Short mmCIF file of C-alpha atoms in Angstrom, two decimals:
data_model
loop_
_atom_site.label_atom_id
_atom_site.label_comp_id
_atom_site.label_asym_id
_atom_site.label_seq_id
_atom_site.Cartn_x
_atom_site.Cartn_y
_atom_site.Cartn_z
CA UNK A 1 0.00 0.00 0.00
CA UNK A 2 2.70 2.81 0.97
CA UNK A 3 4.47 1.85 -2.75
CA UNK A 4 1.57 2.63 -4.33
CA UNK A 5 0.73 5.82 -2.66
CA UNK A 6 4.26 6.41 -3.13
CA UNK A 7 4.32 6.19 -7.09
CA UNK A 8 0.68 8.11 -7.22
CA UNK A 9 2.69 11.18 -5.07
CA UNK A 10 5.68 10.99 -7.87
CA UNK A 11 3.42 10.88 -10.51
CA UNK A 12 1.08 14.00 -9.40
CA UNK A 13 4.77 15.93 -9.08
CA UNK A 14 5.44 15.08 -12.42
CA UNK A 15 2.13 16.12 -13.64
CA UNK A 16 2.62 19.12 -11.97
CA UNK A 17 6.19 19.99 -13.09
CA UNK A 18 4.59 19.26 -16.75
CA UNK A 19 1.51 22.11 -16.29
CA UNK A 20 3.94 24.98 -14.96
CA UNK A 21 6.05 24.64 -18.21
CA UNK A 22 3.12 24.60 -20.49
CA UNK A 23 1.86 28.05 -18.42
CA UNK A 24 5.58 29.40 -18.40
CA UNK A 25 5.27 28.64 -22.21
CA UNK A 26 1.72 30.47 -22.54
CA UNK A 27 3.19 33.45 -20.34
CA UNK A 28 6.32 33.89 -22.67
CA UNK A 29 4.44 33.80 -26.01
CA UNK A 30 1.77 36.07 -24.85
CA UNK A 31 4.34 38.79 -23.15
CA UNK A 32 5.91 38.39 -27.29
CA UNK A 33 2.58 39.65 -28.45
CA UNK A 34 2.47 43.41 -28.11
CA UNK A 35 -1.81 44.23 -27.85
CA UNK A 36 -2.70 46.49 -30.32
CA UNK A 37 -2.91 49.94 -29.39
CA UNK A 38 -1.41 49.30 -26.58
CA UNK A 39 1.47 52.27 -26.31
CA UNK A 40 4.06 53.19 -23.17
CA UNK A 41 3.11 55.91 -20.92
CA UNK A 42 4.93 59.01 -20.96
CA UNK A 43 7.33 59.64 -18.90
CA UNK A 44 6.71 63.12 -16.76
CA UNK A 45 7.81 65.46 -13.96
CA UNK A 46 5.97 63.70 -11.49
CA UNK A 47 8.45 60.48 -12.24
CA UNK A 48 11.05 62.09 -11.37
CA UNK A 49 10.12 65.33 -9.25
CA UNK A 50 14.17 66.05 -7.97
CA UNK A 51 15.68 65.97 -11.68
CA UNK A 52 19.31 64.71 -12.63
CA UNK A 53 22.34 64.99 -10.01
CA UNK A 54 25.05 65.66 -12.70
CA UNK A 55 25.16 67.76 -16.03
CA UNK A 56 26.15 65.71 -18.69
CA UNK A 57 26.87 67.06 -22.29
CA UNK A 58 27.35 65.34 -26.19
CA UNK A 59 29.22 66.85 -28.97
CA UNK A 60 29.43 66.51 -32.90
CA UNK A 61 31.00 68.03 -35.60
CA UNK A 62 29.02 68.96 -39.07
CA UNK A 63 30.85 69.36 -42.48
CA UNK A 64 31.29 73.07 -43.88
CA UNK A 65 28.25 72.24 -46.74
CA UNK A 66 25.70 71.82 -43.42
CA UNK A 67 27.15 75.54 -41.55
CA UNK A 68 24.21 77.61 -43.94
CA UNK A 69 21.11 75.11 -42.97
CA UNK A 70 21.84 74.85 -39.18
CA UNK A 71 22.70 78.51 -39.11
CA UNK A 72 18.76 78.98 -40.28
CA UNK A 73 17.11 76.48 -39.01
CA UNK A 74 19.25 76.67 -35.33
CA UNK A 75 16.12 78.89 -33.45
CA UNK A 76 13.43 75.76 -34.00
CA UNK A 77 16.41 73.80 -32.86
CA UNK A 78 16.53 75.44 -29.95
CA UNK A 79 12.73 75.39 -29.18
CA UNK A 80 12.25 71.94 -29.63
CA UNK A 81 15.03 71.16 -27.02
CA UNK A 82 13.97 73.68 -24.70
CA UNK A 83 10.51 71.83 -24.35
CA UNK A 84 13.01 68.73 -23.16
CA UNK A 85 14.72 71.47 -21.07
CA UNK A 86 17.98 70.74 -22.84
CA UNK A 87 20.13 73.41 -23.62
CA UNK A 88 22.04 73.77 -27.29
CA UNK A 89 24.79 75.47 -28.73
CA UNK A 90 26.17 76.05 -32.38
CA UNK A 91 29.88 76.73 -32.70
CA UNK A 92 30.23 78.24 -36.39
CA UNK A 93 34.07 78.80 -35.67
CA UNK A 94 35.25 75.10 -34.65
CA UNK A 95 32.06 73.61 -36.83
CA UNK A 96 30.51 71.61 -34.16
CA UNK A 97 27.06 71.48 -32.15
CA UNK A 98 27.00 70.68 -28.90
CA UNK A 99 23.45 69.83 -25.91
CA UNK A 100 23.50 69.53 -22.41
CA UNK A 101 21.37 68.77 -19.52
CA UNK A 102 20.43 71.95 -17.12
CA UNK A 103 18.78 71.93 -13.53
CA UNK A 104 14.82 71.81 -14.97
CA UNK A 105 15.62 68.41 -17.00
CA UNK A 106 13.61 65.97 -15.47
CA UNK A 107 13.90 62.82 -18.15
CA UNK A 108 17.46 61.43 -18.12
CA UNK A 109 16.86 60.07 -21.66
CA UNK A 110 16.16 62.53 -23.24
CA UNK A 111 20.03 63.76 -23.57
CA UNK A 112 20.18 60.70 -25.95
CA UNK A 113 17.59 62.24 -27.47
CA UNK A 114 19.15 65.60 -28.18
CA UNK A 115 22.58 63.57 -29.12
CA UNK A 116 20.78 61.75 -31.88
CA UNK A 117 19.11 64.71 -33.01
CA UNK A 118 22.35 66.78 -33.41
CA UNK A 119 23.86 63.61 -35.30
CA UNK A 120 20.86 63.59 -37.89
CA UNK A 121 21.33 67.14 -38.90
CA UNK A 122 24.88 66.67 -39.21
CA UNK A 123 24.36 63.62 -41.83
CA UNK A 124 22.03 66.21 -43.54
CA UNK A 125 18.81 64.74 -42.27
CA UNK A 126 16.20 67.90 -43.04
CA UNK A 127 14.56 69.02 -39.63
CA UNK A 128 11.25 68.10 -39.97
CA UNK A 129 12.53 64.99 -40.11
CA UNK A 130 15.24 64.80 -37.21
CA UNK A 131 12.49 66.47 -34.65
CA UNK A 132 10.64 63.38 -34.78
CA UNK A 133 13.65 61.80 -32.29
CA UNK A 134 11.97 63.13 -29.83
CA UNK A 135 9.56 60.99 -29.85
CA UNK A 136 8.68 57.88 -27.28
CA UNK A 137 8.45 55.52 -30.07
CA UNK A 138 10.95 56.49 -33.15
CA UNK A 139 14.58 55.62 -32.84
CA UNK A 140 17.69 56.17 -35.22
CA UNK A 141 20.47 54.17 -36.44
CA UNK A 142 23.34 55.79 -38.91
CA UNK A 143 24.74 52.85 -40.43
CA UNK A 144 28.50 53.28 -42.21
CA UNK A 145 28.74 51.93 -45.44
CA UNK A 146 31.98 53.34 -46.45
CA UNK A 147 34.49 50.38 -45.62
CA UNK A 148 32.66 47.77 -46.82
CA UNK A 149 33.25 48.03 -50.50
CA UNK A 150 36.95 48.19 -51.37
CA UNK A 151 36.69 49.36 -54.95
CA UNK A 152 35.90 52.90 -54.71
CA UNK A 153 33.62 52.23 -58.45
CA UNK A 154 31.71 49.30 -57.11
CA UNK A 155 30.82 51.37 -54.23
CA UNK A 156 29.28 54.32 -56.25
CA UNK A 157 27.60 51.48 -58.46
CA UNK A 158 25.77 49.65 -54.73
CA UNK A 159 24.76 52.73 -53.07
CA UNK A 160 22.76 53.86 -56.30
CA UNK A 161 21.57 50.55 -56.70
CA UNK A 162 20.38 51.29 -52.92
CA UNK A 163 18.55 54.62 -53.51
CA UNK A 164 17.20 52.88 -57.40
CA UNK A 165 15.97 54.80 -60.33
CA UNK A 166 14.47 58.06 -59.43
CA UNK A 167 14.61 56.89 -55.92
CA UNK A 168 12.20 54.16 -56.50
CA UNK A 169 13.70 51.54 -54.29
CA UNK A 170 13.96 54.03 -51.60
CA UNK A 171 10.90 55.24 -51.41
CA UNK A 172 9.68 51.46 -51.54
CA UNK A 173 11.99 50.78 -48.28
CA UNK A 174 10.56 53.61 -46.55
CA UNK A 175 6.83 52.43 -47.02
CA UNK A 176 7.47 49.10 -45.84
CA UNK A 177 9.53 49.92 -43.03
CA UNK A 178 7.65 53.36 -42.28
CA UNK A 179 11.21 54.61 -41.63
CA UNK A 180 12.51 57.74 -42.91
CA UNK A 181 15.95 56.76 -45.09
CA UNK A 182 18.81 59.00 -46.48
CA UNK A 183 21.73 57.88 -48.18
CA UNK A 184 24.47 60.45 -47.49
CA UNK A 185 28.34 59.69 -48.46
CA UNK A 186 29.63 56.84 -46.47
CA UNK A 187 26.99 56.69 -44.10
CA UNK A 188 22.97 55.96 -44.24
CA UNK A 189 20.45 57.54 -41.81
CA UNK A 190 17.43 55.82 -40.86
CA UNK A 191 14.69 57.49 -38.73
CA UNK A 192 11.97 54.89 -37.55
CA UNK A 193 10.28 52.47 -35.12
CA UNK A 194 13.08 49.84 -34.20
CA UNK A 195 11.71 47.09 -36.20
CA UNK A 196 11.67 48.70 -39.22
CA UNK A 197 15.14 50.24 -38.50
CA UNK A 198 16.33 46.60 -38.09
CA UNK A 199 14.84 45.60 -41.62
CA UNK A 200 16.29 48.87 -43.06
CA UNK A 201 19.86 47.76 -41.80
CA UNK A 202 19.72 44.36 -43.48
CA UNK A 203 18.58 45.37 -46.57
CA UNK A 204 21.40 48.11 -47.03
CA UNK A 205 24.28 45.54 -45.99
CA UNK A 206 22.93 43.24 -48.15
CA UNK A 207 22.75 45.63 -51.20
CA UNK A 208 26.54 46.14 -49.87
CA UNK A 209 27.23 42.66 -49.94
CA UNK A 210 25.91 42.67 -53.67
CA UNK A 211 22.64 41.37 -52.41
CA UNK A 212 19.93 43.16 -54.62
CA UNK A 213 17.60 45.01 -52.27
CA UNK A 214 14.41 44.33 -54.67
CA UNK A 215 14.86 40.52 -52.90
CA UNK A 216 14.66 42.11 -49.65
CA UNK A 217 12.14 44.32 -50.81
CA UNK A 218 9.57 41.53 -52.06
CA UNK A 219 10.10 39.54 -48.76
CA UNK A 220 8.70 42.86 -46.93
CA UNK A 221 5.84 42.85 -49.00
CA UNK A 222 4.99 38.79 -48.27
CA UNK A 223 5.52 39.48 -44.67
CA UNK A 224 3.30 42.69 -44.52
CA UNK A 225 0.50 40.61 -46.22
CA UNK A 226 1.18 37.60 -43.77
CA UNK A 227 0.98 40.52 -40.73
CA UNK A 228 -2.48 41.20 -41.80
CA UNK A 229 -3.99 37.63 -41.10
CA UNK A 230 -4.38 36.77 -37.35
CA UNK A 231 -4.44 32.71 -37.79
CA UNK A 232 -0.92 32.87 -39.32
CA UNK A 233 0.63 35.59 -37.01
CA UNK A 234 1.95 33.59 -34.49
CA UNK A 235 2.93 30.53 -36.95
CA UNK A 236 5.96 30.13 -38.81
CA UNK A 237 6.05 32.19 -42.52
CA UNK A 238 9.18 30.17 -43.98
CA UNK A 239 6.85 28.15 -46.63
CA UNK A 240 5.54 31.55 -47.66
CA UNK A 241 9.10 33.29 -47.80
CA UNK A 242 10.88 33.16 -51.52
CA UNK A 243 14.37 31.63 -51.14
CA UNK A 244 16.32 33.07 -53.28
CA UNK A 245 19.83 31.07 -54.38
CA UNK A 246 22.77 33.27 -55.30
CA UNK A 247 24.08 32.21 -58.78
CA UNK A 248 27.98 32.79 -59.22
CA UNK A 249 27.71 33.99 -63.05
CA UNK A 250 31.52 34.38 -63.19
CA UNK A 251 33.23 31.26 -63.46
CA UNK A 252 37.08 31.00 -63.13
CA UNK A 253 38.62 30.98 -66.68
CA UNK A 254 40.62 27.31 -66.95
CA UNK A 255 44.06 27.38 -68.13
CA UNK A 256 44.63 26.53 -71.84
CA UNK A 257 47.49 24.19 -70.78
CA UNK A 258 47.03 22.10 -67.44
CA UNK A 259 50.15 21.08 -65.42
CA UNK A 260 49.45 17.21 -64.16
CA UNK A 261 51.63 16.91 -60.87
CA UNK A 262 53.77 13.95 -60.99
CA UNK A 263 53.85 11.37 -58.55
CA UNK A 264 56.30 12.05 -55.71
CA UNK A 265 59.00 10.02 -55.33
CA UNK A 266 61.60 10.68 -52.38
CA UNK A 267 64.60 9.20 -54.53
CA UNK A 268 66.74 12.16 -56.80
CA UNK A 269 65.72 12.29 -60.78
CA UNK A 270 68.62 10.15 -62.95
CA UNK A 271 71.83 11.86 -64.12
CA UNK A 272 72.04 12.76 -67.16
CA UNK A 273 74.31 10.78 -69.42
CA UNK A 274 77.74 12.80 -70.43
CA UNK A 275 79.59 12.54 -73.92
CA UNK A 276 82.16 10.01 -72.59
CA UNK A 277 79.37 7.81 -71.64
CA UNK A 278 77.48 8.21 -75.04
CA UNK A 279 80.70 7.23 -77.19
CA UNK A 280 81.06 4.04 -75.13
CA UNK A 281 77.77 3.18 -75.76
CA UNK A 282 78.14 3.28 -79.28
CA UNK A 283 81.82 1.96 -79.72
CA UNK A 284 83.06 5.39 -80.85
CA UNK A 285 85.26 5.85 -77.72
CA UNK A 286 87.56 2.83 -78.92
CA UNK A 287 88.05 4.42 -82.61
CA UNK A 288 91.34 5.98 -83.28
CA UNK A 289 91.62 10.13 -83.73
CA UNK A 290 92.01 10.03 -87.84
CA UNK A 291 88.16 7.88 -88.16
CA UNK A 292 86.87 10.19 -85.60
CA UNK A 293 88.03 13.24 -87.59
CA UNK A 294 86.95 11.89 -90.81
CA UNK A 295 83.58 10.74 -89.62
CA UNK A 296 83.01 14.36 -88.31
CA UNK A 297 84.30 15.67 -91.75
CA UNK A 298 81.54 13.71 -93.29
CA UNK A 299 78.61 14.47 -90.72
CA UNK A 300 79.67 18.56 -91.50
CA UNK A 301 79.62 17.85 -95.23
CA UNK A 302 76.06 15.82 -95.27
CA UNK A 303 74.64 19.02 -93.48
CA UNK A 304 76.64 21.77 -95.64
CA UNK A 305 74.69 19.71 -98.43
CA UNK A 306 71.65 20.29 -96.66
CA UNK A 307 71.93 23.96 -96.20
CA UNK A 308 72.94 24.46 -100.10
CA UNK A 309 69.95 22.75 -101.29
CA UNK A 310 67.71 24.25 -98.80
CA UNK A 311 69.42 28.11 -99.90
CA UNK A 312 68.67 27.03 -103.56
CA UNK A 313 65.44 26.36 -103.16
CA UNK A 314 64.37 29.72 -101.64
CA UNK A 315 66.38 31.35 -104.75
CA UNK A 316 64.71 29.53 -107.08
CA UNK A 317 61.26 30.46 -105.37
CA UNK A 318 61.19 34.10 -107.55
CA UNK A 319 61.54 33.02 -110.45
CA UNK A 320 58.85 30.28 -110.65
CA UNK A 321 55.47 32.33 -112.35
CA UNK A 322 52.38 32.58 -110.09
CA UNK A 323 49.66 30.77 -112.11
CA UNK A 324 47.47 32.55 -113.60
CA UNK A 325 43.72 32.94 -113.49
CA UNK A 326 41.13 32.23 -116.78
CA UNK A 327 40.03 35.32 -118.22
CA UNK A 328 37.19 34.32 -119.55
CA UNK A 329 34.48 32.46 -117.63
CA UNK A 330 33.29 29.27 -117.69
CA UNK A 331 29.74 28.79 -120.07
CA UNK A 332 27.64 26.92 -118.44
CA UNK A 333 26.22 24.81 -121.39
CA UNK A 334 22.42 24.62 -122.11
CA UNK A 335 21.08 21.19 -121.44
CA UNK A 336 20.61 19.22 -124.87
CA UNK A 337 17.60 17.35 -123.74
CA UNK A 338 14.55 19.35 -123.37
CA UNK A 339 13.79 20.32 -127.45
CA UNK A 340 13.25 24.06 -127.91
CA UNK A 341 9.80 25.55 -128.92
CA UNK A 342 10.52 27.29 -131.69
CA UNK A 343 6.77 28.52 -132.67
CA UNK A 344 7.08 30.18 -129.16
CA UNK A 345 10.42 32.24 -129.61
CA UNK A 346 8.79 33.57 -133.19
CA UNK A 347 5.83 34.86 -131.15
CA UNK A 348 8.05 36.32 -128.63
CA UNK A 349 10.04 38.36 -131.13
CA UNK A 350 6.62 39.41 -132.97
CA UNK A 351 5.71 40.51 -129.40
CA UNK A 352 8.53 42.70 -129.41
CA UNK A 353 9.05 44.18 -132.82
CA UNK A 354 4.85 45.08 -132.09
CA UNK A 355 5.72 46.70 -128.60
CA UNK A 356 7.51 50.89 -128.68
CA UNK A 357 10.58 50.64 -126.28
CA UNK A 358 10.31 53.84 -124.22
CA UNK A 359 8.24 56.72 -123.03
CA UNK A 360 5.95 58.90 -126.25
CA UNK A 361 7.72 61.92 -126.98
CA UNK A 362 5.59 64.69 -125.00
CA UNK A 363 5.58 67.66 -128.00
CA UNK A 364 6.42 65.57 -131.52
CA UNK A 365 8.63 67.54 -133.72
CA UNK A 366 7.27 69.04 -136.05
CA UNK A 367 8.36 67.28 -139.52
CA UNK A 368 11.67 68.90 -141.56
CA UNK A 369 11.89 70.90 -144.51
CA UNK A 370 13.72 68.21 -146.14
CA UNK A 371 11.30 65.62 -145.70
CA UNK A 372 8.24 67.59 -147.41
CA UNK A 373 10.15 69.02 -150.31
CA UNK A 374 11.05 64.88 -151.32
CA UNK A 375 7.08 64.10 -150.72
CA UNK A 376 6.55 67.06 -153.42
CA UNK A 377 8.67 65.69 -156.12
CA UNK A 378 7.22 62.20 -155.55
CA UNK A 379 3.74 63.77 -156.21
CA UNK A 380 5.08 65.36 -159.25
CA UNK A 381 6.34 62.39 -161.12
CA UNK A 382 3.28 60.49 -160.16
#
């Protein structure tokens, strides 16, 4: 009896192990879920009532091309910090911008804030468009593009494949991500909720990495459509996603000639043979100097021979005529079997004695003097 109440309390522990995992599970996917509408509450004076213990400051420089902008629009600069109470400052001299906390801030992030902002409008980000930093919900990321292309003419090439034809695959980005993109020199701005800043930084180091951005683009568009549909939201989308396969177009040009390794061996090639080993081979070593000399004398005169006849030959080359081409062509004969219609060929040539070669003469000359007087002494003798 006390076994069996034993196994019933193991198994009731098990059970119960079993159903706080499957609620830990539930609790985790459901805190993934964001509600919709749901948005974070504001963060006011009455959060933090005493303000900041320590100033604390952020500096950045701006190129010379920015100095004419920030000089104009510096006053709505300085109004939409001083609603953050966060004091500015534009240095025109040393080129630089500068914000800093002072007693009234109450929001220790929002020095971040005003960094980020400065930053924006030095990577010419308009203003309209850099104010919206200030925001709860919009975040930034500048993301530097300049060292990851070595060739300065490839670079050029992927950043405008980046911002497309008339801006087209830009603009494209910036619906899908709702994030506000510019492509500035070696770096790109991006202005945005943070998932859409994440999906804007993938796409441009893929376009870096000559990944075309229209692949990235038309995955966006699947995965907006797939957003829509609550039954599928919290499934996996990877049947629905294209996969795209990268196709290496340039092959490595083969070698005309290929070099086949030989087989190692660790023992030394053969020595070559010398002369004093050839003549023993072939009995010449044991002649005597006079039938050496005299069978050289003949080897020298069998190739002299050679050479003479060879010298001739081109010599004799200019004056041998080129031949000569036929003047006249070849006649093809007319085949002798099919008889010729002879009644035919005289109607043809009636045909053409019948027919006047050539326009009518438009005003007929009138007839000669000549003419007339010989048709008067015809008449006369008649």
């Amino acid at each position: 009896m006390a076994s069996s109440s034993h196994a019933d309390d193991v198994s009731d522990a098990q059970t119960g192990k079993k159903s706080k995992k499957t609620k830990n599970q539930v609790d985790e996917s459901e805190l993934l879920t964001v509600p919709d509408g749901w948005k974070e509450p504001a963060f006011t004076k009455d959060d933090n009532p005493r303000g900041l213990l320590e100033e604390s400051s952020f500096a950045t420089l701006f190129p010379k091309y920015r100095e004419a902008y920030l000089k104009e629009c510096w006053p709505l600069v300085e109004k939409a910090l001083g609603e953050e109470y966060i004091k500015p400052s534009l240095d025109l001299i040393e080129g630089s911008m500068t914000v800093c906390t002072t007693k009234k801030t109450f929001d220790p992030y929002a020095i971040v804030r005003a960094r980020d902002l400065i930053k924006l409008l030095a990577r010419s980000v308009p203003f309209e468009q850099a104010m919206r930093i200030l925001q709860d919900d919009v975040a930034c990321d500048i993301i530097k593009i300049g060292t990851l292309v070595r060739n300065r003419e490839r670079f050029v090439k992927r950043r405008q494949r980046l911002i497309g034809p008339k801006g087209s695959t830009l603009k494209a980005l910036e619906l899908l991500t709702n994030c506000y993109v510019m492509v500035q020199g070696n770096t790109v701005s991006a202005l945005g909720p943070y998932s859409g800043l994440k999906e804007v930084r993938k796409v441009v180091m893929d376009t870096m990495k000559n990944i075309h951005p229209i692949y990235n683009i038309k995955t966006l568009m699947i995965k907006r459509e797939l957003s829509k549909d609550p039954d599928l939201r919290m499934q996996c989308w990877e049947r629905f996603l294209p996969n795209f396969r990268h196709k290496n177009l340039s092959k490595r040009k083969e070698p005309k000639k290929k070099s086949v390794k030989k087989e190692y061996t660790p023992f030394p090639p053969a020595q070559p043979e010398s002369k004093v080993d050839k003549e023993l081979a072939t009995g010449e070593f044991f002649l005597r100097e006079s039938v050496k000399r005299r069978k050289k004398m003949e080897e020298i005169k069998v190739k002299q021979a050679e050479a003479l006849t060879k010298k001739q030959e081109k010599r004799n080359k200019a004056f041998i005529p080129p031949k000569e081409k036929p003047l006249m062509k070849k006649t093809v004969k007319a085949p002798t079997e099919g008889k010729l219609d002879i009644e035919a060929l005289k109607e043809k040539v009636k045909k053409a004695k019948t027919k006047k070669l050539g326009a009518p003469p438009v005003n007929p000359a009138p007839p000669s003097s000549s003419t007339s007087n010989k048709k008067k002494k015809n008449k006369n003798k008649g």
